[in-house]
Amino acid sequence: MSDAWLVGRARELIATVQRSERPEQLRVIETLDGLLEETQRRGEPILVAQMLRATALARLVTRGLAHEAESLLDEMLAHTKRHGLALLRANAHALRGRRLVLSAQEDAALTEIARALAILDDSPNPDVQLGRRAWDRLLSSALIDCWIVLNQLGVYEAAEEVIARAHQAVRDSAGPHEITLQLMNRVKMLLGWGLRLERVGRYDEAGEKFRTAASMAIAVEAPFAESLFPRRTGVPAVEQVGVLAASLAFAAPSPAHVERLRRLHGEQGYPHEHVIVTIALARCLDADDRRDEALDVLRTARHTQAEDNSQPSMRLNLVRELARLGVDEFGESVEPETKPSSPLSEYAAALEAELWSLRESQIAALNARREHERLYAEHGAITQQALQDPLTGLPNRRALDERLRALSSSAASQPLAVALVDLDGFKDVNDQHSHAEGDDVLRVVASTLRDALRGDDIVARYGGDEFIVLLPGAPVSAATQALGRSVDAVASLPKHLSHGVTLSVGLVSLRPQERAEEVLSRADAAMYQAKRRGGNQIASAPMTSEEQADDHLEQSAGDPASGQRDHT
């Protein structure tokens, strides 16, 4: 299975899970979990992030499994942040927003979308390693996941902006599936927007939205026939997709649409289209003077959607449709819209106006939070630059001082091993080759040193060709074993990368009440001892009898390095 095959297979499964019955959805999830396990075994960062997205998304669209997506999204956020995958990190925030909508936490969902959009606003340039097409596809995917949440919340102006950006991202490289997805999403949004406009009495604008959606439904026929969506060959898209059939009905309600809509209403449709199809069917039944049937359809949908929080705005459209036909959500008669105004209808109109103002406040809140997140990220980047060595990307001396001070005062970090690492033969690289070659060697050694150590260990550039390593919770024996892997890894580097440099390491353990300059001075003395012995090794400063006893206790308590080879 090539990486490209894994990504393609995941896309197919995501297209399938969104229009399947629950048993099939569970089988898809099981398959995706297997693909995730395979990608994690391979360890390619972008591939892992894409598969985490797929497994989380499959659970979000499967009723009753959304809670299982939380740990996957947490892992996706940590993974994408660690590997600098901005587009996929934005996507993780967008999916978190979707999860929060399902939990009826709409304000928190809006904040997640603001975070996602702020990241996307600051990621305009394609990654050269990805290639333009792959970058555009990831950008479009993240924007669509943002759009879904905005559409669910009924924030249609913002949703329109985001879906337009998604279209722009894949305009030049989109295949039939991407084109189909874009058109179907826009149809769904326009129908929801039209229904929302009707609720505030803006019927002309609503009618325009419905007509535009109907024209898009016709345009989707050709690309749908070649898309990845599950479909029946040779059957028009409007006969297979509920929102497409609904768009024609909203544009011109008539008995001609009833049979098609009733059939699609009973099938497993795409997410969030059931209410739209229900309202379209009810309007066509009402147009055929079958009001009782229309009411039955609406009441049934109201009952089945009672616990569905995925579309708060659309649920109100369903209640409003019942009222429009002269019945409230509990089946009691009310005055239909065609009758003169009543106190109840005036109250409903006032509430709708209040909700419309609230929607405008949501847009303002989204924009404000988006700008806040952008400025916060910009400030964080400046702060990070101040604490980062520009050549190696490692923490610099200032960052080291802060971390050493924090770890030395934390009981959970004790014992704290401190090592000073110096490169053997580095001066010859600069003298015999060039400083540019020397910089390349420093970058390679820094990366090798970092990869060979534990995840919680801290590697910082101390200056020149010297590095400091902090190993929290590591007795000297365990620290020696960990640093021994680093010494071996650098010595084993290909000569054209390392130019033969090796490591001399001075290792000490922080003593109680010891100042930073004191522990670093002892590590420096131990490092020169390793140099005098010929380099390419670790030297430990002599331990006090109390330190030796503590180290022995740590080994006895289950130190994994106990009994293994020592470099001293």
Coordinates of C-alpha atoms in Angstrom, one line a residue:
M1 CA 0.0 0.0 0.0
S2 CA 1.6 3.2 -1.2
D3 CA 1.1 6.5 0.7
A4 CA -0.9 7.8 -2.2
W5 CA -3.1 4.7 -2.1
L6 CA -3.7 5.1 1.6
V7 CA -4.8 8.7 1.2
G8 CA -7.1 7.9 -1.8
R9 CA -8.6 4.9 0.1
A10 CA -9.4 7.2 3.1
R11 CA -11.1 9.7 0.8
E12 CA -13.3 6.9 -0.6
L13 CA -14.2 5.7 2.8
I14 CA -15.1 9.2 4.0
A15 CA -17.4 9.6 1.0
T16 CA -19.0 6.3 1.8
V17 CA -19.5 6.7 5.5
Q18 CA -21.5 9.9 5.0
R19 CA -24.2 8.0 3.1
S20 CA -24.4 4.6 4.7
E21 CA -26.5 2.8 7.3
R22 CA -25.0 2.3 10.7
P23 CA -23.6 -1.2 10.2
E24 CA -21.7 -0.1 7.1
Q25 CA -20.5 3.0 9.0
L26 CA -19.1 0.8 11.7
R27 CA -17.3 -1.3 9.2
V28 CA -15.8 1.8 7.6
I29 CA -14.6 3.0 10.9
E30 CA -12.9 -0.3 11.6
T31 CA -11.2 -0.1 8.2
L32 CA -10.0 3.4 8.8
D33 CA -8.7 2.5 12.2
G34 CA -6.6 -0.2 10.5
L35 CA -5.3 2.4 8.0
L36 CA -4.4 4.7 10.9
E37 CA -2.4 2.0 12.6
E38 CA -0.5 1.3 9.4
T39 CA 0.3 5.0 8.8
Q40 CA 1.4 5.4 12.4
R41 CA 3.7 2.5 11.9
R42 CA 5.2 4.2 8.9
G43 CA 5.5 7.5 10.8
E44 CA 5.2 9.9 7.8
P45 CA 3.8 13.1 9.6
I46 CA 1.4 14.4 6.9
L47 CA 0.0 10.9 6.3
V48 CA -0.6 10.3 10.0
A49 CA -2.4 13.7 10.3
Q50 CA -4.6 12.9 7.3
M51 CA -5.6 9.5 8.7
L52 CA -6.3 11.0 12.1
R53 CA -8.7 13.4 10.4
A54 CA -10.4 10.6 8.5
T55 CA -10.9 8.4 11.6
A56 CA -12.2 11.4 13.6
L57 CA -14.6 12.6 10.9
A58 CA -16.0 9.1 10.4
R59 CA -17.0 9.1 14.1
L60 CA -18.5 12.6 13.9
V61 CA -20.9 11.6 11.1
T62 CA -21.9 8.3 12.8
R63 CA -24.7 8.8 15.3
G64 CA -23.6 8.1 18.9
L65 CA -19.9 7.9 18.2
A66 CA -19.0 11.6 18.2
H67 CA -17.5 11.4 21.7
E68 CA -14.9 8.9 20.4
A69 CA -13.6 11.6 18.1
E70 CA -12.3 13.8 21.0
S71 CA -9.2 11.8 21.7
L72 CA -8.4 11.5 18.0
L73 CA -8.7 15.3 17.5
D74 CA -6.6 16.0 20.6
E75 CA -3.9 13.7 19.1
M76 CA -4.3 15.4 15.7
L77 CA -3.8 18.8 17.2
A78 CA -0.7 17.8 19.2
H79 CA 0.7 15.9 16.2
T80 CA 0.2 18.8 13.7
K81 CA 1.6 21.4 16.1
R82 CA 4.6 19.2 16.8
H83 CA 5.4 18.8 13.1
G84 CA 4.4 22.3 11.9
L85 CA 1.5 21.1 9.7
A86 CA -0.5 24.4 9.7
L87 CA -3.3 23.4 7.3
L88 CA -4.1 20.1 9.1
R89 CA -3.9 21.8 12.5
A90 CA -6.5 24.3 11.2
N91 CA -8.5 21.3 10.1
A92 CA -8.3 19.8 13.6
H93 CA -9.7 23.0 15.1
A94 CA -12.5 23.0 12.5
L95 CA -13.5 19.4 13.4
R96 CA -13.4 20.3 17.1
G97 CA -15.9 23.0 16.2
R98 CA -18.1 20.4 14.6
R99 CA -17.8 18.2 17.7
L100 CA -18.8 21.2 19.9
V101 CA -21.9 21.9 17.8
L102 CA -23.0 18.3 18.4
S103 CA -22.6 19.0 22.1
A104 CA -24.8 22.2 21.8
Q105 CA -21.7 24.4 22.7
E106 CA -22.2 26.8 19.8
D107 CA -20.1 29.7 21.2
A108 CA -17.2 27.4 21.8
A109 CA -17.6 26.0 18.3
L110 CA -17.4 29.6 16.9
T111 CA -14.1 30.1 18.8
E112 CA -12.6 26.9 17.3
I113 CA -13.6 28.1 13.8
A114 CA -12.0 31.5 14.5
R115 CA -8.7 29.7 15.5
A116 CA -8.9 27.6 12.3
L117 CA -9.5 30.6 10.0
A118 CA -6.7 32.6 11.7
I119 CA -4.3 29.8 10.9
L120 CA -5.5 29.6 7.3
D121 CA -5.2 33.4 6.9
D122 CA -1.5 33.1 7.8
S123 CA -0.8 30.1 5.6
P124 CA -1.1 31.5 2.0
N125 CA 2.0 29.9 0.5
P126 CA 2.2 26.3 -0.6
D127 CA 4.7 24.0 1.1
V128 CA 7.3 23.1 -1.7
Q129 CA 7.6 19.5 -0.3
L130 CA 3.8 19.0 -0.7
G131 CA 3.4 20.4 -4.2
R132 CA 0.7 22.8 -5.3
R133 CA -2.1 20.3 -5.9
A134 CA -1.7 18.5 -2.6
W135 CA -1.5 21.9 -0.8
D136 CA -4.6 23.2 -2.5
R137 CA -6.5 20.0 -1.6
L138 CA -5.6 20.2 2.1
L139 CA -6.5 24.0 2.2
S140 CA -9.8 23.3 0.6
S141 CA -10.5 20.4 2.9
A142 CA -9.8 22.6 6.0
L143 CA -12.0 25.4 4.7
I144 CA -14.9 23.1 3.9
D145 CA -14.7 21.7 7.5
C146 CA -14.9 25.3 8.7
W147 CA -17.8 26.0 6.3
I148 CA -19.8 23.0 7.6
V149 CA -19.8 24.5 11.2
L150 CA -20.7 28.0 10.0
N151 CA -23.5 26.5 7.9
Q152 CA -24.7 24.4 10.9
L153 CA -24.8 27.6 13.0
G154 CA -26.7 29.6 10.3
V155 CA -23.9 32.1 9.9
Y156 CA -24.4 32.2 6.2
E157 CA -22.5 35.3 5.2
A158 CA -19.3 34.0 6.8
A159 CA -20.0 30.5 5.4
E160 CA -20.3 32.1 1.9
E161 CA -16.9 33.7 2.2
V162 CA -15.3 30.4 3.4
I163 CA -16.8 28.2 0.7
A164 CA -15.7 30.7 -2.0
R165 CA -12.1 30.5 -0.7
A166 CA -12.4 26.7 -0.8
H167 CA -13.5 26.9 -4.4
Q168 CA -10.7 29.2 -5.2
A169 CA -8.2 26.8 -3.7
V170 CA -9.1 23.9 -6.0
R171 CA -10.3 25.9 -9.0
D172 CA -7.3 25.0 -11.2
S173 CA -6.7 21.5 -10.0
A174 CA -10.0 20.2 -8.9
G175 CA -11.2 16.8 -10.1
P176 CA -14.9 15.6 -10.5
H177 CA -15.2 14.7 -6.8
E178 CA -14.0 18.1 -5.6
I179 CA -16.3 19.9 -8.0
T180 CA -19.2 17.8 -7.0
L181 CA -18.5 18.4 -3.3
Q182 CA -18.2 22.2 -3.8
L183 CA -21.5 22.4 -5.7
M184 CA -23.5 20.2 -3.4
N185 CA -22.2 22.2 -0.4
R186 CA -23.2 25.4 -1.9
V187 CA -26.7 24.1 -2.8
K188 CA -27.1 23.0 0.8
M189 CA -26.0 26.4 2.1
L190 CA -28.2 28.4 -0.3
L191 CA -31.3 26.4 0.8
G192 CA -30.6 26.9 4.5
W193 CA -29.9 30.6 3.8
G194 CA -33.2 30.9 1.9
L195 CA -35.2 29.3 4.7
R196 CA -33.5 31.7 7.2
L197 CA -34.4 34.7 5.1
E198 CA -38.0 33.6 4.9
R199 CA -38.2 33.6 8.7
V200 CA -37.6 37.4 8.8
G201 CA -40.0 38.0 5.9
R202 CA -37.4 38.6 3.2
Y203 CA -39.2 36.4 0.7
D204 CA -37.8 37.9 -2.5
E205 CA -34.2 37.3 -1.4
A206 CA -35.1 33.8 -0.3
G207 CA -36.6 33.0 -3.7
E208 CA -33.4 34.2 -5.3
K209 CA -31.3 31.8 -3.1
F210 CA -33.6 28.9 -4.0
R211 CA -33.4 29.6 -7.8
T212 CA -29.6 29.8 -7.6
A213 CA -29.5 26.5 -5.7
A214 CA -31.7 24.9 -8.4
S215 CA -29.3 26.0 -11.2
M216 CA -26.3 24.6 -9.3
A217 CA -28.2 21.3 -8.8
I218 CA -28.4 21.0 -12.6
A219 CA -24.7 21.9 -13.0
V220 CA -23.7 19.1 -10.6
E221 CA -24.9 16.3 -12.9
A222 CA -21.8 15.9 -15.0
P223 CA -19.1 15.9 -12.3
F224 CA -21.3 13.7 -10.0
A225 CA -21.2 10.9 -12.5
E226 CA -17.4 10.7 -12.0
S227 CA -17.1 11.5 -8.3
L228 CA -16.2 9.2 -5.4
F229 CA -19.7 9.4 -3.9
P230 CA -21.7 6.2 -3.7
R231 CA -24.1 6.4 -6.6
R232 CA -26.1 4.4 -9.1
T233 CA -24.6 4.4 -12.6
G234 CA -26.7 6.1 -15.3
V235 CA -29.2 7.6 -12.8
P236 CA -29.3 11.5 -12.6
A237 CA -27.8 13.1 -9.5
V238 CA -31.1 14.8 -8.8
E239 CA -32.7 11.3 -8.4
Q240 CA -30.0 10.2 -5.9
V241 CA -29.2 13.2 -3.8
G242 CA -31.8 14.7 -1.5
V243 CA -30.6 18.3 -1.4
L244 CA -30.4 18.5 -5.2
A245 CA -34.0 17.3 -5.5
A246 CA -35.1 19.7 -2.8
S247 CA -33.5 22.7 -4.5
L248 CA -35.8 22.1 -7.6
A249 CA -38.8 21.8 -5.2
F250 CA -38.0 25.0 -3.3
A251 CA -37.6 26.9 -6.5
A252 CA -41.0 25.8 -7.7
P253 CA -43.0 23.7 -5.3
S254 CA -45.4 21.4 -7.1
P255 CA -46.9 17.8 -7.0
A256 CA -44.4 16.8 -9.7
H257 CA -41.6 16.6 -7.1
V258 CA -43.5 14.6 -4.5
E259 CA -42.7 11.0 -5.6
R260 CA -39.0 11.7 -6.0
L261 CA -38.7 13.6 -2.7
R262 CA -40.7 10.9 -0.8
R263 CA -38.4 8.2 -2.0
L264 CA -35.2 10.2 -1.2
H265 CA -36.8 11.2 2.2
G266 CA -36.9 7.5 3.1
E267 CA -33.3 6.8 2.0
Q268 CA -30.0 7.2 3.9
G269 CA -29.0 10.7 2.7
Y270 CA -25.9 12.8 3.2
P271 CA -25.4 14.5 6.6
H272 CA -27.7 17.5 7.4
E273 CA -29.9 17.0 4.3
H274 CA -32.9 15.3 6.0
V275 CA -34.6 18.4 7.3
I276 CA -34.2 20.2 4.0
V277 CA -35.7 17.3 2.1
T278 CA -38.5 17.1 4.7
I279 CA -39.5 20.8 4.3
A280 CA -39.3 20.6 0.5
L281 CA -41.6 17.5 0.5
A282 CA -44.1 19.2 2.9
R283 CA -44.3 22.2 0.6
C284 CA -44.9 20.1 -2.4
L285 CA -47.6 18.1 -0.6
D286 CA -49.2 21.3 0.5
A287 CA -49.1 22.6 -3.1
D288 CA -51.1 19.5 -4.0
D289 CA -53.7 20.2 -1.3
R290 CA -52.4 17.3 0.9
R291 CA -51.9 19.4 4.0
D292 CA -52.5 16.5 6.4
E293 CA -49.7 14.5 4.8
A294 CA -47.4 17.5 4.9
L295 CA -48.1 17.9 8.6
D296 CA -47.4 14.2 9.2
V297 CA -44.0 14.4 7.4
L298 CA -43.1 17.5 9.5
R299 CA -44.2 16.1 12.8
T300 CA -42.3 12.8 12.2
A301 CA -39.1 14.7 11.4
R302 CA -39.6 16.9 14.4
H303 CA -39.8 13.8 16.6
T304 CA -36.8 12.1 15.0
Q305 CA -34.7 15.3 15.1
A306 CA -35.5 16.1 18.7
E307 CA -32.1 14.9 20.0
D308 CA -30.0 16.0 17.0
N309 CA -27.9 19.1 17.9
S310 CA -26.0 19.1 14.6
Q311 CA -28.1 21.9 13.0
P312 CA -29.6 24.2 15.5
S313 CA -30.7 26.7 12.9
M314 CA -32.3 24.0 10.7
R315 CA -34.3 22.7 13.6
L316 CA -35.9 26.1 14.0
N317 CA -36.8 26.0 10.3
L318 CA -38.7 22.8 10.9
V319 CA -40.7 24.3 13.8
R320 CA -41.4 27.4 11.7
E321 CA -42.7 25.2 8.8
L322 CA -45.2 23.6 11.2
A323 CA -46.3 27.0 12.3
R324 CA -46.6 28.1 8.7
L325 CA -49.1 25.3 8.0
G326 CA -51.1 26.3 11.1
V327 CA -49.9 23.8 13.7
D328 CA -47.3 24.2 16.4
E329 CA -44.7 21.6 17.2
F330 CA -47.0 20.0 19.8
G331 CA -49.8 19.5 17.2
E332 CA -52.0 22.4 18.5
S333 CA -53.7 24.7 16.0
V334 CA -52.3 28.1 15.6
E335 CA -53.1 31.0 13.2
P336 CA -51.3 30.4 9.9
E337 CA -49.3 33.1 8.3
T338 CA -52.1 33.8 5.8
K339 CA -54.5 35.0 8.6
P340 CA -54.4 38.5 10.1
S341 CA -51.7 39.2 12.7
S342 CA -52.2 37.9 16.2
P343 CA -50.3 38.5 19.4
L344 CA -48.6 35.1 19.0
S345 CA -47.5 35.8 15.5
E346 CA -46.3 39.2 16.5
Y347 CA -44.3 37.7 19.4
A348 CA -42.8 35.1 16.9
A349 CA -41.8 37.9 14.6
A350 CA -40.1 39.8 17.4
L351 CA -38.2 36.7 18.4
E352 CA -37.1 36.1 14.8
A353 CA -35.8 39.7 14.7
E354 CA -33.9 39.1 17.9
L355 CA -32.4 35.9 16.5
W356 CA -31.4 37.8 13.3
S357 CA -29.6 40.3 15.5
L358 CA -27.9 37.5 17.4
R359 CA -26.8 36.0 14.1
E360 CA -25.2 39.4 13.2
S361 CA -23.5 39.4 16.6
Q362 CA -22.1 35.9 15.8
I363 CA -20.5 37.2 12.7
A364 CA -19.0 40.1 14.6
A365 CA -17.8 37.8 17.3
L366 CA -16.3 35.4 14.7
N367 CA -14.4 38.3 13.1
A368 CA -13.1 39.7 16.4
R369 CA -12.0 36.3 17.6
R370 CA -10.4 35.5 14.3
E371 CA -8.3 38.7 14.5
H372 CA -7.5 38.0 18.2
E373 CA -6.2 34.5 17.3
R374 CA -4.2 35.9 14.4
L375 CA -2.5 38.5 16.7
Y376 CA -2.0 35.9 19.4
A377 CA -0.3 33.6 16.9
E378 CA 1.8 36.4 15.6
H379 CA 2.9 37.3 19.1
G380 CA 3.7 33.7 19.8
A381 CA 5.8 33.4 16.7
I382 CA 7.8 36.5 17.7
T383 CA 8.3 35.1 21.2
Q384 CA 9.4 31.8 19.8
Q385 CA 11.9 33.5 17.5
A386 CA 13.4 35.2 20.6
L387 CA 13.8 31.9 22.3
Q388 CA 15.0 29.8 19.3
D389 CA 18.4 29.4 17.7
P390 CA 17.9 30.4 14.0
L391 CA 20.5 28.0 12.7
T392 CA 19.4 24.7 14.3
G393 CA 15.8 25.5 15.3
L394 CA 16.7 24.4 18.9
P395 CA 16.0 26.5 22.0
N396 CA 18.7 29.1 22.5
R397 CA 20.6 30.0 25.6
R398 CA 17.8 32.3 26.9
A399 CA 15.2 29.6 26.5
L400 CA 17.7 27.1 28.2
D401 CA 18.0 29.4 31.2
E402 CA 14.2 29.6 31.6
R403 CA 13.8 25.8 31.3
L404 CA 16.6 25.0 33.6
R405 CA 15.3 27.4 36.2
A406 CA 11.8 25.9 35.9
L407 CA 13.0 22.2 36.1
S408 CA 15.3 22.8 39.0
S409 CA 12.4 24.1 41.1
S410 CA 10.1 21.2 40.2
A411 CA 10.1 18.2 42.4
A412 CA 8.5 16.1 39.6
S413 CA 11.7 16.7 37.4
Q414 CA 14.1 15.3 40.0
P415 CA 16.6 13.9 39.6
L416 CA 17.6 16.3 36.8
A417 CA 20.6 15.2 34.6
V418 CA 22.5 18.0 32.8
A419 CA 24.9 17.4 30.0
L420 CA 27.2 19.6 28.0
V421 CA 27.9 18.3 24.5
D422 CA 30.8 19.5 22.4
L423 CA 31.7 18.5 18.8
D424 CA 35.0 16.8 18.3
G425 CA 36.8 18.0 15.1
F426 CA 34.4 20.7 14.3
K427 CA 37.1 23.4 13.9
D428 CA 38.6 21.3 11.1
V429 CA 35.3 21.3 9.2
N430 CA 35.3 25.2 9.1
D431 CA 39.1 25.4 8.3
Q432 CA 39.2 22.7 5.6
H433 CA 35.8 23.3 4.0
S434 CA 33.7 26.4 4.8
H435 CA 31.6 27.9 7.4
A436 CA 28.5 27.0 5.3
E437 CA 29.6 23.4 5.5
G438 CA 30.0 23.9 9.2
D439 CA 26.5 25.2 9.6
D440 CA 25.2 22.2 7.7
V441 CA 27.0 19.9 10.1
L442 CA 25.6 21.7 13.1
R443 CA 22.1 21.3 11.8
V444 CA 22.6 17.6 11.1
V445 CA 24.1 17.0 14.5
A446 CA 21.4 19.0 16.3
S447 CA 18.6 16.9 14.6
T448 CA 20.4 13.6 15.3
L449 CA 20.9 14.5 18.9
R450 CA 17.3 15.5 19.3
D451 CA 15.9 12.4 17.7
A452 CA 18.1 10.0 19.7
L453 CA 16.8 11.3 23.1
R454 CA 13.5 10.9 25.0
G455 CA 10.5 13.0 24.1
D456 CA 10.7 15.0 27.4
D457 CA 14.4 15.7 27.1
I458 CA 15.4 19.2 26.2
V459 CA 18.2 20.0 23.7
A460 CA 19.4 23.6 23.4
R461 CA 22.2 25.3 21.5
Y462 CA 24.6 26.8 24.1
G463 CA 26.8 28.6 21.6
G464 CA 29.2 27.8 18.8
D465 CA 29.5 24.0 18.6
E466 CA 28.2 23.3 22.1
F467 CA 24.8 22.0 23.1
I468 CA 23.1 21.5 26.5
V469 CA 20.8 18.6 27.2
L470 CA 18.4 18.5 30.2
L471 CA 17.0 15.1 31.1
P472 CA 14.3 15.5 33.7
G473 CA 13.6 12.5 36.0
A474 CA 16.7 10.7 34.8
P475 CA 19.3 9.3 37.2
V476 CA 22.9 9.4 35.9
S477 CA 22.7 5.8 34.8
A478 CA 19.6 6.3 32.7
A479 CA 21.0 9.6 31.3
T480 CA 24.2 7.9 30.4
Q481 CA 22.3 5.3 28.4
A482 CA 20.2 7.9 26.6
L483 CA 23.2 10.1 25.7
G484 CA 25.1 7.0 24.6
R485 CA 22.5 6.6 21.9
S486 CA 23.2 10.1 20.8
V487 CA 27.0 9.6 20.7
D488 CA 26.6 6.4 18.7
A489 CA 24.1 8.0 16.3
V490 CA 26.4 10.9 15.5
A491 CA 29.4 8.7 15.1
S492 CA 27.4 6.6 12.6
L493 CA 26.4 9.5 10.4
P494 CA 27.5 9.3 6.8
K495 CA 30.8 11.1 6.3
H496 CA 29.4 13.5 3.7
L497 CA 26.9 14.7 6.3
S498 CA 29.0 14.8 9.5
H499 CA 32.5 15.2 8.0
G500 CA 33.6 12.8 10.8
V501 CA 32.7 14.9 13.8
T502 CA 31.9 13.1 17.0
L503 CA 30.6 14.1 20.5
S504 CA 32.3 14.7 23.8
V505 CA 29.7 14.7 26.6
G506 CA 30.1 15.9 30.1
L507 CA 27.3 14.6 32.3
V508 CA 26.3 15.7 35.9
S509 CA 23.2 15.6 38.1
L510 CA 21.8 18.8 39.6
R511 CA 22.4 19.1 43.3
P512 CA 19.9 20.6 45.8
Q513 CA 20.1 24.4 45.9
E514 CA 22.7 24.4 43.1
R515 CA 22.7 27.5 40.8
A516 CA 22.5 27.1 37.0
E517 CA 26.0 28.5 36.4
E518 CA 27.4 26.0 39.0
V519 CA 25.8 22.9 37.4
L520 CA 26.9 24.0 33.9
S521 CA 30.4 24.6 35.1
R522 CA 30.6 21.1 36.5
A523 CA 29.2 19.7 33.2
D524 CA 31.8 21.7 31.3
A525 CA 34.6 20.2 33.4
A526 CA 33.3 16.7 32.8
M527 CA 33.1 17.4 29.0
Y528 CA 36.8 18.4 29.0
Q529 CA 37.6 15.1 30.7
A530 CA 35.9 13.3 27.8
K531 CA 37.9 15.4 25.4
R532 CA 41.2 14.5 27.1
R533 CA 40.3 10.8 26.9
G534 CA 40.0 11.1 23.1
G535 CA 36.4 12.3 22.6
N536 CA 33.5 10.3 21.2
Q537 CA 32.4 9.4 24.7
I538 CA 30.6 10.5 27.9
A539 CA 32.4 11.5 31.1
S540 CA 30.5 11.9 34.4
A541 CA 31.6 14.2 37.2
P542 CA 32.4 12.3 40.4
M543 CA 29.2 11.9 42.5
T544 CA 29.0 12.4 46.2
S545 CA 28.2 9.3 48.3
E546 CA 24.7 10.6 48.7
E547 CA 24.3 11.0 44.9
Q548 CA 25.6 7.5 44.4
A549 CA 23.1 6.1 46.9
D550 CA 20.2 8.0 45.2
D551 CA 21.3 6.8 41.7
H552 CA 21.5 3.2 43.0
L553 CA 17.9 3.6 44.4
E554 CA 16.7 4.9 41.1
Q555 CA 18.1 1.8 39.4
S556 CA 16.6 -0.5 41.9
A557 CA 13.2 1.1 41.4
G558 CA 13.2 0.0 37.8
D559 CA 15.5 2.2 35.8
P560 CA 15.4 0.8 32.3
A561 CA 19.1 1.6 31.8
S562 CA 20.1 -0.6 34.7
G563 CA 22.7 -3.2 33.6
Q564 CA 23.2 -1.8 30.2
R565 CA 26.4 -0.5 28.5
D566 CA 27.9 2.7 30.1
H567 CA 30.0 5.2 28.1
T568 CA 32.0 6.5 31.1

